């Protein structure tokens, strides 16, 4: 059974204070690791897919990295509009074709 | 291009009532899923479909039915609503197996 653990559960930052969110996973044959952003009252919005260890992807102030056991979402010089819940999901080679989600990290960036 | 459309946005049901949550996508995506999201529990998969006529159970399927008669539509039926089904329900679709999912805006369901 695929498992995803995200930490911390909540993170408060000052504007401009860089930090990282962690996603640890256990999966039988990783096919893909996904990052999503979810704003209050809305559905998750897709950010990145990472396929293999060592891969990195960037979007504005966000950079996602992947190792064989975990992924990090680095947030550089965050702004208040980066405040959201960030979700991680994994898809393995066994079981269903559908990703398993972690519980998310709630990020608040204060001006 | 509307993406994934869910209706209704809000619903209150009495225990024992049945209803259907509607989900439609206009992107010709083969993969569609239903998730429920509860505080502290994250997104849990209810049912999913890999194409028209093909559905399968996810992590928490009890009390729910689905069908996929067309590529566009993937309705979720609650057979006999229970307070434990109070949740926010999201429908999502994807073009291919390892592509990111496009989510709808959700249906907030309260069962009293």
mmCIF file of C-alpha atoms in Angstrom:
data_model
loop_
_atom_site.group_PDB
_atom_site.id
_atom_site.type_symbol
_atom_site.label_atom_id
_atom_site.label_comp_id
_atom_site.label_asym_id
_atom_site.label_seq_id
_atom_site.Cartn_x
_atom_site.Cartn_y
_atom_site.Cartn_z
ATOM 1 C CA UNK A 1 0.000 0.000 0.000
ATOM 2 C CA UNK A 2 1.325 3.398 -1.033
ATOM 3 C CA UNK A 3 1.854 5.830 1.836
ATOM 4 C CA UNK A 4 2.591 9.553 1.867
ATOM 5 C CA UNK A 5 3.568 11.606 4.924
ATOM 6 C CA UNK A 6 3.880 15.363 4.730
ATOM 7 C CA UNK A 7 5.617 17.596 7.253
ATOM 8 C CA UNK A 8 5.200 19.943 8.892
ATOM 9 C CA UNK A 9 1.393 19.979 9.139
ATOM 10 C CA UNK A 10 1.478 23.769 9.330
ATOM 11 C CA UNK A 11 4.144 26.370 8.621
ATOM 12 C CA UNK A 12 4.130 30.094 9.246
ATOM 13 C CA UNK A 13 6.698 32.262 7.467
ATOM 14 C CA UNK A 14 7.458 35.924 7.185
ATOM 15 C CA UNK A 15 7.439 37.350 3.698
ATOM 16 C CA UNK A 16 10.857 36.703 2.167
ATOM 17 C CA UNK A 17 11.724 33.895 4.605
ATOM 18 C CA UNK A 18 12.629 30.848 2.505
ATOM 19 C CA UNK A 19 11.800 27.331 3.696
ATOM 20 C CA UNK A 20 11.032 23.776 2.574
ATOM 21 C CA UNK A 21 8.092 21.389 2.825
ATOM 22 C CA UNK A 22 8.740 17.664 3.061
ATOM 23 C CA UNK A 23 6.943 14.713 1.491
ATOM 24 C CA UNK A 24 8.119 11.248 2.543
ATOM 25 C CA UNK A 25 6.728 8.300 0.649
ATOM 26 C CA UNK A 26 6.589 4.512 0.600
ATOM 27 C CA UNK A 27 5.580 3.043 -2.716
ATOM 28 C CA UNK A 28 6.108 -0.097 -4.708
ATOM 29 C CA UNK A 29 7.852 1.189 -7.806
ATOM 30 C CA UNK A 30 7.435 4.950 -8.037
ATOM 31 C CA UNK A 31 5.890 6.044 -11.303
ATOM 32 C CA UNK A 32 5.339 9.663 -10.396
ATOM 33 C CA UNK A 33 5.228 12.130 -7.509
ATOM 34 C CA UNK A 34 2.891 15.077 -7.755
ATOM 35 C CA UNK A 35 2.650 18.426 -5.997
ATOM 36 C CA UNK A 36 -0.589 20.402 -5.807
ATOM 37 C CA UNK A 37 -1.617 23.710 -4.300
ATOM 38 C CA UNK A 38 -5.041 24.105 -2.680
ATOM 39 C CA UNK A 39 -6.581 27.435 -1.749
ATOM 40 C CA UNK A 40 -9.398 27.545 0.852
ATOM 41 C CA UNK A 41 -12.758 26.514 -0.597
ATOM 42 C CA UNK A 42 -11.259 25.396 -3.902
ATOM 43 C CA UNK A 43 -10.077 22.218 -5.541
ATOM 44 C CA UNK A 44 -6.365 21.348 -5.705
ATOM 45 C CA UNK A 45 -4.365 22.881 -8.533
ATOM 46 C CA UNK A 46 -1.632 20.827 -10.173
ATOM 47 C CA UNK A 47 1.935 22.179 -9.853
ATOM 48 C CA UNK A 48 4.535 19.522 -10.760
ATOM 49 C CA UNK A 49 5.159 15.884 -11.610
ATOM 50 C CA UNK A 50 8.529 14.310 -10.755
ATOM 51 C CA UNK A 51 9.364 10.898 -12.194
ATOM 52 C CA UNK A 52 12.794 9.844 -10.943
ATOM 53 C CA UNK A 53 15.320 10.552 -8.185
ATOM 54 C CA UNK A 54 17.454 13.589 -8.885
ATOM 55 C CA UNK A 55 14.809 15.339 -10.927
ATOM 56 C CA UNK A 56 13.973 18.974 -10.171
ATOM 57 C CA UNK A 57 11.246 21.312 -11.426
ATOM 58 C CA UNK A 58 10.660 25.003 -10.864
ATOM 59 C CA UNK A 59 7.766 27.397 -11.108
ATOM 60 C CA UNK A 60 8.196 30.980 -9.999
ATOM 61 C CA UNK A 61 9.246 30.824 -6.316
ATOM 62 C CA UNK A 62 8.662 27.060 -6.031
ATOM 63 C CA UNK A 63 11.191 24.323 -6.680
ATOM 64 C CA UNK A 64 10.428 20.636 -6.246
ATOM 65 C CA UNK A 65 13.114 17.987 -5.822
ATOM 66 C CA UNK A 66 12.961 14.205 -5.559
ATOM 67 C CA UNK A 67 15.041 11.484 -3.900
ATOM 68 C CA UNK A 68 14.320 7.774 -3.566
ATOM 69 C CA UNK A 69 12.507 8.329 -0.251
ATOM 70 C CA UNK A 70 11.228 11.890 -0.222
ATOM 71 C CA UNK A 71 10.479 15.059 -2.067
ATOM 72 C CA UNK A 72 10.976 18.648 -1.022
ATOM 73 C CA UNK A 73 9.066 21.717 -2.104
ATOM 74 C CA UNK A 74 11.395 24.670 -1.637
ATOM 75 C CA UNK A 75 9.804 28.095 -1.404
ATOM 76 C CA UNK A 76 12.198 30.952 -2.066
ATOM 77 C CA UNK A 77 11.389 34.444 -0.767
ATOM 78 C CA UNK A 78 7.691 33.665 -0.339
ATOM 79 C CA UNK A 79 4.946 36.237 -0.691
ATOM 80 C CA UNK A 80 1.563 36.338 1.079
ATOM 81 C CA UNK A 81 -0.100 35.046 -2.108
ATOM 82 C CA UNK A 82 1.864 31.799 -1.682
ATOM 83 C CA UNK A 83 -0.285 31.044 1.374
ATOM 84 C CA UNK A 84 -2.173 27.799 0.679
ATOM 85 C CA UNK A 85 -2.188 24.106 1.520
ATOM 86 C CA UNK A 86 0.360 22.134 -0.474
ATOM 87 C CA UNK A 87 -0.471 18.525 -1.225
ATOM 88 C CA UNK A 88 1.864 15.730 -2.264
ATOM 89 C CA UNK A 89 0.715 12.554 -4.028
ATOM 90 C CA UNK A 90 2.433 9.429 -5.326
ATOM 91 C CA UNK A 91 1.569 6.865 -7.942
ATOM 92 C CA UNK A 92 3.205 3.457 -7.775
ATOM 93 C CA UNK A 93 3.339 0.548 -10.164
ATOM 94 C CA UNK A 94 1.009 -1.646 -8.104
ATOM 95 C CA UNK A 95 -2.650 -1.294 -7.217
ATOM 96 C CA UNK A 96 -4.874 1.351 -8.801
ATOM 97 C CA UNK A 97 -3.848 3.808 -11.464
ATOM 98 C CA UNK A 98 -4.765 6.687 -9.209
ATOM 99 C CA UNK A 99 -2.442 8.753 -6.982
ATOM 100 C CA UNK A 100 -2.425 8.470 -3.186
ATOM 101 C CA UNK A 101 -2.419 11.838 -1.424
ATOM 102 C CA UNK A 102 -0.774 13.031 1.764
ATOM 103 C CA UNK A 103 -2.609 15.187 4.273
ATOM 104 C CA UNK A 104 -0.920 18.381 3.178
ATOM 105 C CA UNK A 105 1.066 21.244 4.674
ATOM 106 C CA UNK A 106 -0.786 24.450 5.442
ATOM 107 C CA UNK A 107 1.472 27.409 4.647
ATOM 108 C CA UNK A 108 0.784 30.930 5.850
ATOM 109 C CA UNK A 109 3.063 33.755 4.737
ATOM 110 C CA UNK A 110 2.766 36.937 6.764
ATOM 111 C CA UNK A 111 3.475 40.323 5.153
ATOM 112 C CA UNK B 1 -13.094 25.305 -21.959
ATOM 113 C CA UNK B 2 -14.810 24.859 -18.580
ATOM 114 C CA UNK B 3 -12.518 22.097 -17.214
ATOM 115 C CA UNK B 4 -14.183 19.960 -14.532
ATOM 116 C CA UNK B 5 -17.659 21.074 -13.479
ATOM 117 C CA UNK B 6 -19.266 19.805 -10.286
ATOM 118 C CA UNK B 7 -22.852 20.359 -9.207
ATOM 119 C CA UNK B 8 -24.265 21.201 -6.775
ATOM 120 C CA UNK B 9 -21.750 23.279 -4.826
ATOM 121 C CA UNK B 10 -23.603 22.830 -1.539
ATOM 122 C CA UNK B 11 -26.133 20.234 -0.391
ATOM 123 C CA UNK B 12 -27.851 19.307 2.855
ATOM 124 C CA UNK B 13 -29.394 15.843 3.101
ATOM 125 C CA UNK B 14 -31.332 14.031 5.758
ATOM 126 C CA UNK B 15 -30.104 10.649 6.936
ATOM 127 C CA UNK B 16 -31.377 7.955 4.594
ATOM 128 C CA UNK B 17 -31.927 10.186 1.573
ATOM 129 C CA UNK B 18 -30.205 9.460 -1.718
ATOM 130 C CA UNK B 19 -28.711 11.854 -4.212
ATOM 131 C CA UNK B 20 -26.328 12.132 -7.142
ATOM 132 C CA UNK B 21 -23.322 14.416 -7.304
ATOM 133 C CA UNK B 22 -22.687 15.438 -10.868
ATOM 134 C CA UNK B 23 -19.278 15.715 -12.520
ATOM 135 C CA UNK B 24 -18.581 16.651 -16.126
ATOM 136 C CA UNK B 25 -15.366 17.443 -17.981
ATOM 137 C CA UNK B 26 -14.906 18.857 -21.465
ATOM 138 C CA UNK B 27 -11.227 17.990 -21.970
ATOM 139 C CA UNK B 28 -11.755 14.471 -23.368
ATOM 140 C CA UNK B 29 -9.862 12.999 -20.413
ATOM 141 C CA UNK B 30 -9.946 9.227 -19.987
ATOM 142 C CA UNK B 31 -9.141 9.092 -16.264
ATOM 143 C CA UNK B 32 -11.679 10.383 -13.751
ATOM 144 C CA UNK B 33 -11.837 10.038 -9.969
ATOM 145 C CA UNK B 34 -13.918 10.945 -6.976
ATOM 146 C CA UNK B 35 -12.241 11.964 -3.721
ATOM 147 C CA UNK B 36 -13.596 13.044 -0.381
ATOM 148 C CA UNK B 37 -11.693 15.493 1.800
ATOM 149 C CA UNK B 38 -12.149 15.580 5.551
ATOM 150 C CA UNK B 39 -10.252 17.697 8.103
ATOM 151 C CA UNK B 40 -7.024 15.956 9.090
ATOM 152 C CA UNK B 41 -7.624 13.074 6.663
ATOM 153 C CA UNK B 42 -6.485 14.479 3.369
ATOM 154 C CA UNK B 43 -7.957 13.359 0.057
ATOM 155 C CA UNK B 44 -9.279 9.800 0.027
ATOM 156 C CA UNK B 45 -10.194 8.001 -3.173
ATOM 157 C CA UNK B 46 -13.794 6.768 -3.417
ATOM 158 C CA UNK B 47 -14.111 5.423 -6.990
ATOM 159 C CA UNK B 48 -12.269 5.915 -10.216
ATOM 160 C CA UNK B 49 -12.606 5.236 -13.935
ATOM 161 C CA UNK B 50 -9.983 4.659 -16.614
ATOM 162 C CA UNK B 51 -12.421 5.107 -19.488
ATOM 163 C CA UNK B 52 -16.061 4.951 -20.488
ATOM 164 C CA UNK B 53 -17.679 1.783 -19.190
ATOM 165 C CA UNK B 54 -14.826 1.007 -16.762
ATOM 166 C CA UNK B 55 -14.973 1.808 -13.050
ATOM 167 C CA UNK B 56 -13.273 0.499 -9.929
ATOM 168 C CA UNK B 57 -13.281 1.021 -6.184
ATOM 169 C CA UNK B 58 -10.864 3.189 -4.280
ATOM 170 C CA UNK B 59 -9.993 3.362 -0.594
ATOM 171 C CA UNK B 60 -13.441 4.290 0.783
ATOM 172 C CA UNK B 61 -16.160 3.010 -1.629
ATOM 173 C CA UNK B 62 -18.845 1.865 0.825
ATOM 174 C CA UNK B 63 -22.122 3.746 0.476
ATOM 175 C CA UNK B 64 -21.275 5.130 -2.960
ATOM 176 C CA UNK B 65 -21.926 4.014 -6.531
ATOM 177 C CA UNK B 66 -20.558 5.316 -9.820
ATOM 178 C CA UNK B 67 -21.063 4.739 -13.519
ATOM 179 C CA UNK B 68 -19.247 6.021 -16.618
ATOM 180 C CA UNK B 69 -21.501 5.802 -19.658
ATOM 181 C CA UNK B 70 -19.702 8.613 -21.507
ATOM 182 C CA UNK B 71 -16.176 10.037 -21.468
ATOM 183 C CA UNK B 72 -17.495 13.381 -20.229
ATOM 184 C CA UNK B 73 -19.657 12.409 -17.233
ATOM 185 C CA UNK B 74 -18.854 10.582 -14.003
ATOM 186 C CA UNK B 75 -21.695 10.900 -11.463
ATOM 187 C CA UNK B 76 -21.357 9.784 -7.851
ATOM 188 C CA UNK B 77 -24.466 8.338 -6.178
ATOM 189 C CA UNK B 78 -25.051 8.249 -2.461
ATOM 190 C CA UNK B 79 -27.411 5.348 -1.855
ATOM 191 C CA UNK B 80 -28.628 6.105 1.685
ATOM 192 C CA UNK B 81 -26.921 9.124 3.200
ATOM 193 C CA UNK B 82 -25.306 8.849 6.639
ATOM 194 C CA UNK B 83 -23.789 11.575 8.846
ATOM 195 C CA UNK B 84 -20.364 9.960 8.268
ATOM 196 C CA UNK B 85 -20.666 11.019 4.627
ATOM 197 C CA UNK B 86 -20.579 14.679 5.587
ATOM 198 C CA UNK B 87 -17.554 15.894 3.657
ATOM 199 C CA UNK B 88 -16.273 17.887 0.714
ATOM 200 C CA UNK B 89 -16.315 15.862 -2.479
ATOM 201 C CA UNK B 90 -13.954 16.499 -5.382
ATOM 202 C CA UNK B 91 -14.109 15.131 -8.881
ATOM 203 C CA UNK B 92 -10.888 15.103 -10.901
ATOM 204 C CA UNK B 93 -9.806 14.117 -14.394
ATOM 205 C CA UNK B 94 -6.542 13.450 -16.187
ATOM 206 C CA UNK B 95 -5.541 12.969 -19.798
ATOM 207 C CA UNK B 96 -3.028 10.205 -19.183
ATOM 208 C CA UNK B 97 -1.835 7.962 -16.390
ATOM 209 C CA UNK B 98 1.022 10.136 -15.117
ATOM 210 C CA UNK B 99 -0.370 13.557 -15.900
ATOM 211 C CA UNK B 100 -1.516 15.864 -13.164
ATOM 212 C CA UNK B 101 -5.194 15.868 -12.344
ATOM 213 C CA UNK B 102 -7.580 18.754 -12.979
ATOM 214 C CA UNK B 103 -9.950 19.111 -10.053
ATOM 215 C CA UNK B 104 -13.430 20.525 -9.868
ATOM 216 C CA UNK B 105 -14.350 23.158 -7.308
ATOM 217 C CA UNK B 106 -15.994 20.627 -5.005
ATOM 218 C CA UNK B 107 -19.382 19.811 -3.473
ATOM 219 C CA UNK B 108 -19.802 20.491 0.222
ATOM 220 C CA UNK B 109 -22.250 17.895 1.565
ATOM 221 C CA UNK B 110 -23.822 17.907 5.005
ATOM 222 C CA UNK B 111 -25.897 14.956 6.207
ATOM 223 C CA UNK B 112 -28.103 15.650 9.228
#
